[in-house]
């Protein structure tokens, strides 16, 4: 069994407030059809959970491993991985604002739900996904475009044409925690309910035509403060995804 694990971009990203140690957001997530990892289950003799792939983190920090730990108490899951390993062919750059790790975790949850006949609904999978990371629920629902609010757990499908998205990822490591710290210190603002409602109702192409890179993503300016060399990639009609370091543009035809 194998399945594509797609990247995403944030057409816009606004901070709406704080909840405990998290920031509440208002954002449009869009799936990037041209960029994906491939996840498969392969026969193995290791007798223990194993991930095959080129990752920049330890097994314990891997989102797929976290997903496994949340599912292993379900009937058949632990037994399945006595004879199978998870293989991840990585194409999505890591730590880049494209949601690669979150996508991998969500795709893994969907695959295990099917192969082990867990019969969990999308909403039930989402309840598990939000424990792994804020972006994971979006990928569980497998929407091409969605409005994402709360701390990432509220995902509402947005109906629009599938977009042709091009991405570029500089070899610049963005630390999400550092960027949020700078945002709180030097750039903090909360989107008004009026603007939030406006953005959530607009088509992505209309947002891109009306908003510039700074106006579209609250994290862009703190990211530039943290990594000034990012500014070299902020060309006309390019936008910033998440906390970076990736930029994207939409090709109109």
CSV table of C-alpha atoms in Angstrom, one decimal:
chain,number,residue,atom,x,y,z
A,1,UNK,CA,0.0,0.0,0.0
A,2,UNK,CA,1.3,3.5,-0.8
A,3,UNK,CA,-0.2,7.0,-0.8
A,4,UNK,CA,0.9,10.5,-1.7
A,5,UNK,CA,1.5,12.9,1.2
A,6,UNK,CA,1.0,16.4,-0.2
A,7,UNK,CA,2.5,19.7,0.8
A,8,UNK,CA,0.4,22.8,1.6
A,9,UNK,CA,0.8,26.5,1.5
A,10,UNK,CA,-0.9,29.2,3.5
A,11,UNK,CA,-2.6,31.7,1.1
A,12,UNK,CA,-3.0,33.9,4.1
A,13,UNK,CA,-2.1,33.5,7.8
A,14,UNK,CA,-3.4,35.8,10.5
A,15,UNK,CA,-3.1,35.6,14.3
A,16,UNK,CA,-6.5,35.8,16.0
A,17,UNK,CA,-5.4,35.5,19.7
A,18,UNK,CA,-3.9,33.2,22.2
A,19,UNK,CA,-5.1,30.0,23.9
A,20,UNK,CA,-2.8,28.7,26.7
A,21,UNK,CA,0.6,28.3,25.0
A,22,UNK,CA,-0.8,28.3,21.5
A,23,UNK,CA,-1.7,31.1,19.0
A,24,UNK,CA,-5.1,30.9,17.5
A,25,UNK,CA,-5.0,31.5,13.7
A,26,UNK,CA,-7.2,32.3,10.8
A,27,UNK,CA,-5.7,30.9,7.6
A,28,UNK,CA,-6.4,29.4,4.2
A,29,UNK,CA,-4.6,26.1,3.6
A,30,UNK,CA,-4.2,24.9,0.0
A,31,UNK,CA,-2.8,21.6,-1.1
A,32,UNK,CA,0.1,21.6,-3.5
A,33,UNK,CA,-0.5,18.9,-6.0
A,34,UNK,CA,2.9,19.1,-7.6
A,35,UNK,CA,4.8,18.5,-4.4
A,36,UNK,CA,4.4,15.4,-2.3
A,37,UNK,CA,6.2,12.6,-0.4
A,38,UNK,CA,5.2,9.0,-0.9
A,39,UNK,CA,4.4,6.8,2.1
A,40,UNK,CA,4.3,3.0,1.8
A,41,UNK,CA,4.3,-0.1,4.0
A,42,UNK,CA,7.0,-2.6,3.2
A,43,UNK,CA,7.5,-6.1,4.5
A,44,UNK,CA,10.2,-6.3,7.2
A,45,UNK,CA,11.7,-8.7,9.8
A,46,UNK,CA,12.6,-6.0,12.3
A,47,UNK,CA,9.8,-7.0,14.8
A,48,UNK,CA,9.6,-3.3,15.9
A,49,UNK,CA,8.2,-0.1,14.6
A,50,UNK,CA,10.6,1.4,12.0
A,51,UNK,CA,10.6,4.3,9.6
A,52,UNK,CA,12.8,4.1,6.4
A,53,UNK,CA,13.6,7.5,5.0
A,54,UNK,CA,15.9,10.5,5.1
A,55,UNK,CA,14.8,12.7,8.0
A,56,UNK,CA,16.5,15.5,9.8
A,57,UNK,CA,15.2,14.4,13.3
A,58,UNK,CA,15.4,11.5,15.6
A,59,UNK,CA,12.7,8.7,15.5
A,60,UNK,CA,11.1,9.9,18.7
A,61,UNK,CA,10.5,13.4,17.2
A,62,UNK,CA,9.2,12.1,13.9
A,63,UNK,CA,5.5,12.9,13.4
A,64,UNK,CA,4.8,9.5,12.0
A,65,UNK,CA,6.2,7.9,15.1
A,66,UNK,CA,4.0,10.1,17.2
A,67,UNK,CA,1.0,9.1,15.2
A,68,UNK,CA,1.9,5.4,15.6
A,69,UNK,CA,2.1,5.9,19.4
A,70,UNK,CA,-1.4,7.3,19.4
A,71,UNK,CA,-2.7,4.4,17.4
A,72,UNK,CA,-0.8,1.4,18.7
A,73,UNK,CA,-3.4,0.5,21.3
A,74,UNK,CA,-6.0,-0.1,18.6
A,75,UNK,CA,-6.5,-3.7,17.7
A,76,UNK,CA,-4.1,-5.0,15.0
A,77,UNK,CA,-1.9,-1.9,14.7
A,78,UNK,CA,1.1,-3.0,16.8
A,79,UNK,CA,0.8,-6.5,15.3
A,80,UNK,CA,0.9,-5.1,11.8
A,81,UNK,CA,4.2,-3.4,12.4
A,82,UNK,CA,5.9,-6.6,13.6
A,83,UNK,CA,6.0,-7.5,9.9
A,84,UNK,CA,6.0,-4.1,8.2
A,85,UNK,CA,8.1,-0.9,8.1
A,86,UNK,CA,7.0,2.6,7.1
A,87,UNK,CA,8.9,3.9,4.1
A,88,UNK,CA,8.8,7.6,3.4
A,89,UNK,CA,10.2,9.0,0.1
A,90,UNK,CA,10.9,12.6,1.0
A,91,UNK,CA,10.4,15.3,-1.6
A,92,UNK,CA,8.9,18.1,0.6
A,93,UNK,CA,11.6,20.1,2.3
A,94,UNK,CA,11.6,19.8,6.1
A,95,UNK,CA,11.1,22.8,8.4
A,96,UNK,CA,10.0,24.9,5.4
A,97,UNK,CA,6.4,26.0,6.1
A,98,UNK,CA,5.0,23.4,3.7
A,99,UNK,CA,3.6,21.0,6.3
A,100,UNK,CA,5.6,18.0,5.3
A,101,UNK,CA,5.8,16.4,8.7
A,102,UNK,CA,2.2,17.1,9.4
A,103,UNK,CA,1.2,15.7,6.0
A,104,UNK,CA,3.2,12.5,6.7
A,105,UNK,CA,1.5,12.0,10.0
A,106,UNK,CA,-2.0,12.5,8.6
A,107,UNK,CA,-1.4,10.3,5.6
A,108,UNK,CA,-0.1,7.6,8.0
A,109,UNK,CA,-3.2,7.9,10.1
A,110,UNK,CA,-5.4,7.5,7.0
A,111,UNK,CA,-3.5,4.5,5.7
A,112,UNK,CA,-3.5,2.7,9.1
A,113,UNK,CA,-7.2,3.4,9.5
A,114,UNK,CA,-7.7,1.5,6.2
A,115,UNK,CA,-5.2,-1.3,6.4
A,116,UNK,CA,-6.1,-2.2,10.0
A,117,UNK,CA,-9.8,-1.7,9.5
A,118,UNK,CA,-10.1,0.7,12.4
A,119,UNK,CA,-13.2,2.3,10.9
A,120,UNK,CA,-12.5,5.7,12.4
A,121,UNK,CA,-14.3,8.7,10.9
A,122,UNK,CA,-12.5,11.7,9.6
A,123,UNK,CA,-13.6,13.6,12.8
A,124,UNK,CA,-12.3,10.8,15.0
A,125,UNK,CA,-8.9,10.8,13.1
A,126,UNK,CA,-8.9,14.6,13.6
A,127,UNK,CA,-9.2,14.2,17.4
A,128,UNK,CA,-6.0,12.1,17.2
A,129,UNK,CA,-4.3,14.4,14.7
A,130,UNK,CA,-4.5,17.5,16.8
A,131,UNK,CA,-2.5,15.8,19.5
A,132,UNK,CA,0.4,15.5,17.0
A,133,UNK,CA,0.5,19.1,15.6
A,134,UNK,CA,-1.6,22.1,14.6
A,135,UNK,CA,-1.4,21.4,10.9
A,136,UNK,CA,-2.2,17.7,10.9
A,137,UNK,CA,-6.0,17.9,10.9
A,138,UNK,CA,-6.1,19.8,7.6
A,139,UNK,CA,-4.3,16.9,5.9
A,140,UNK,CA,-6.6,14.3,7.5
A,141,UNK,CA,-9.6,15.8,5.8
A,142,UNK,CA,-7.8,15.7,2.4
A,143,UNK,CA,-9.4,18.9,1.1
A,144,UNK,CA,-7.7,20.8,-1.7
A,145,UNK,CA,-8.6,24.1,-0.1
A,146,UNK,CA,-9.8,24.8,3.5
A,147,UNK,CA,-10.3,27.6,6.0
A,148,UNK,CA,-8.4,26.6,9.2
A,149,UNK,CA,-9.0,28.3,12.5
A,150,UNK,CA,-8.6,27.8,16.2
A,151,UNK,CA,-5.2,26.2,16.9
A,152,UNK,CA,-5.6,24.3,13.7
A,153,UNK,CA,-8.4,21.9,14.8
A,154,UNK,CA,-11.2,23.7,13.0
A,155,UNK,CA,-11.0,22.7,9.3
A,156,UNK,CA,-13.8,23.8,6.9
A,157,UNK,CA,-13.7,22.9,3.2
A,158,UNK,CA,-13.5,25.9,0.9
A,159,UNK,CA,-14.9,25.4,-2.6
A,160,UNK,CA,-12.7,26.8,-5.4
A,161,UNK,CA,-10.8,25.6,-8.4
A,162,UNK,CA,-7.7,23.6,-7.8
A,163,UNK,CA,-4.7,26.0,-8.0
A,164,UNK,CA,-1.4,25.5,-9.8
A,165,UNK,CA,1.1,26.4,-7.1
A,166,UNK,CA,4.8,26.7,-7.6
A,167,UNK,CA,7.1,26.7,-4.5
A,168,UNK,CA,10.7,27.6,-3.8
A,169,UNK,CA,12.5,26.8,-0.6
A,170,UNK,CA,15.7,28.6,0.2
A,171,UNK,CA,18.3,26.7,2.2
A,172,UNK,CA,17.6,28.8,5.2
A,173,UNK,CA,16.4,27.2,8.5
A,174,UNK,CA,13.5,29.0,10.1
A,175,UNK,CA,12.9,28.3,13.7
A,176,UNK,CA,9.1,28.6,14.3
A,177,UNK,CA,9.5,29.3,18.0
A,178,UNK,CA,11.9,32.1,17.4
A,179,UNK,CA,9.6,33.7,14.8
A,180,UNK,CA,6.6,33.6,17.0
A,181,UNK,CA,8.7,35.1,19.9
A,182,UNK,CA,9.7,38.0,17.6
A,183,UNK,CA,6.0,38.3,16.4
A,184,UNK,CA,4.9,38.6,20.0
A,185,UNK,CA,7.6,41.1,20.9
A,186,UNK,CA,7.7,43.4,17.9
A,187,UNK,CA,4.8,42.8,15.6
A,188,UNK,CA,1.9,41.5,17.7
A,189,UNK,CA,-1.6,42.2,16.4
A,190,UNK,CA,-4.8,40.3,16.2
A,191,UNK,CA,-6.9,40.2,13.1
A,192,UNK,CA,-10.3,41.8,13.5
A,193,UNK,CA,-13.4,39.7,13.2
A,194,UNK,CA,-14.4,41.8,10.2
A,195,UNK,CA,-11.2,41.2,8.3
A,196,UNK,CA,-11.1,37.5,9.3
A,197,UNK,CA,-14.7,37.0,7.9
A,198,UNK,CA,-13.6,38.9,4.7
A,199,UNK,CA,-10.6,36.7,4.1
A,200,UNK,CA,-12.4,33.4,4.9
A,201,UNK,CA,-15.0,34.2,2.3
A,202,UNK,CA,-12.6,35.3,-0.5
A,203,UNK,CA,-11.3,33.0,-3.2
A,204,UNK,CA,-7.5,32.4,-2.9
A,205,UNK,CA,-6.8,34.1,-6.3
A,206,UNK,CA,-8.7,37.3,-5.1
A,207,UNK,CA,-6.7,37.3,-1.9
A,208,UNK,CA,-3.4,37.1,-3.8
A,209,UNK,CA,-4.5,40.0,-6.0
A,210,UNK,CA,-5.5,42.2,-3.2
A,211,UNK,CA,-2.9,41.5,-0.4
A,212,UNK,CA,0.8,41.8,-0.6
A,213,UNK,CA,3.3,39.5,1.0
A,214,UNK,CA,3.4,41.4,4.3
A,215,UNK,CA,-0.3,41.9,4.5
A,216,UNK,CA,-1.1,38.3,3.7
A,217,UNK,CA,1.1,36.6,6.4
A,218,UNK,CA,1.6,38.0,9.9
A,219,UNK,CA,4.7,35.9,10.3
A,220,UNK,CA,6.6,37.3,7.3
A,221,UNK,CA,8.1,40.4,9.0
A,222,UNK,CA,9.3,38.5,12.1
A,223,UNK,CA,10.8,35.9,9.8
A,224,UNK,CA,12.7,38.5,7.9
A,225,UNK,CA,13.9,40.0,11.2
A,226,UNK,CA,15.2,36.5,12.2
A,227,UNK,CA,16.6,35.6,8.8
A,228,UNK,CA,17.3,38.8,6.8
A,229,UNK,CA,18.5,36.9,3.8
A,230,UNK,CA,14.9,35.7,3.2
A,231,UNK,CA,14.2,39.1,1.7
A,232,UNK,CA,16.3,38.1,-1.3
A,233,UNK,CA,13.5,35.7,-2.3
A,234,UNK,CA,10.5,38.0,-1.9
A,235,UNK,CA,10.1,38.7,-5.6
A,236,UNK,CA,7.0,40.2,-7.2
A,237,UNK,CA,3.9,37.9,-7.0
A,238,UNK,CA,5.6,35.5,-4.5
A,239,UNK,CA,4.1,34.9,-1.1
A,240,UNK,CA,5.4,33.4,2.2
A,241,UNK,CA,4.0,30.1,3.6
A,242,UNK,CA,3.6,29.6,7.3
A,243,UNK,CA,6.7,30.6,9.3
A,244,UNK,CA,8.9,29.8,6.3
A,245,UNK,CA,11.3,29.5,4.7
A,246,UNK,CA,9.2,28.6,1.6
A,247,UNK,CA,7.8,31.0,-0.9
A,248,UNK,CA,5.1,30.3,-3.4
A,249,UNK,CA,3.2,31.8,-6.3
A,250,UNK,CA,0.0,30.8,-8.2
A,251,UNK,CA,0.3,30.2,-11.9
A,252,UNK,CA,-2.9,31.4,-13.6
A,253,UNK,CA,-3.1,29.3,-16.6
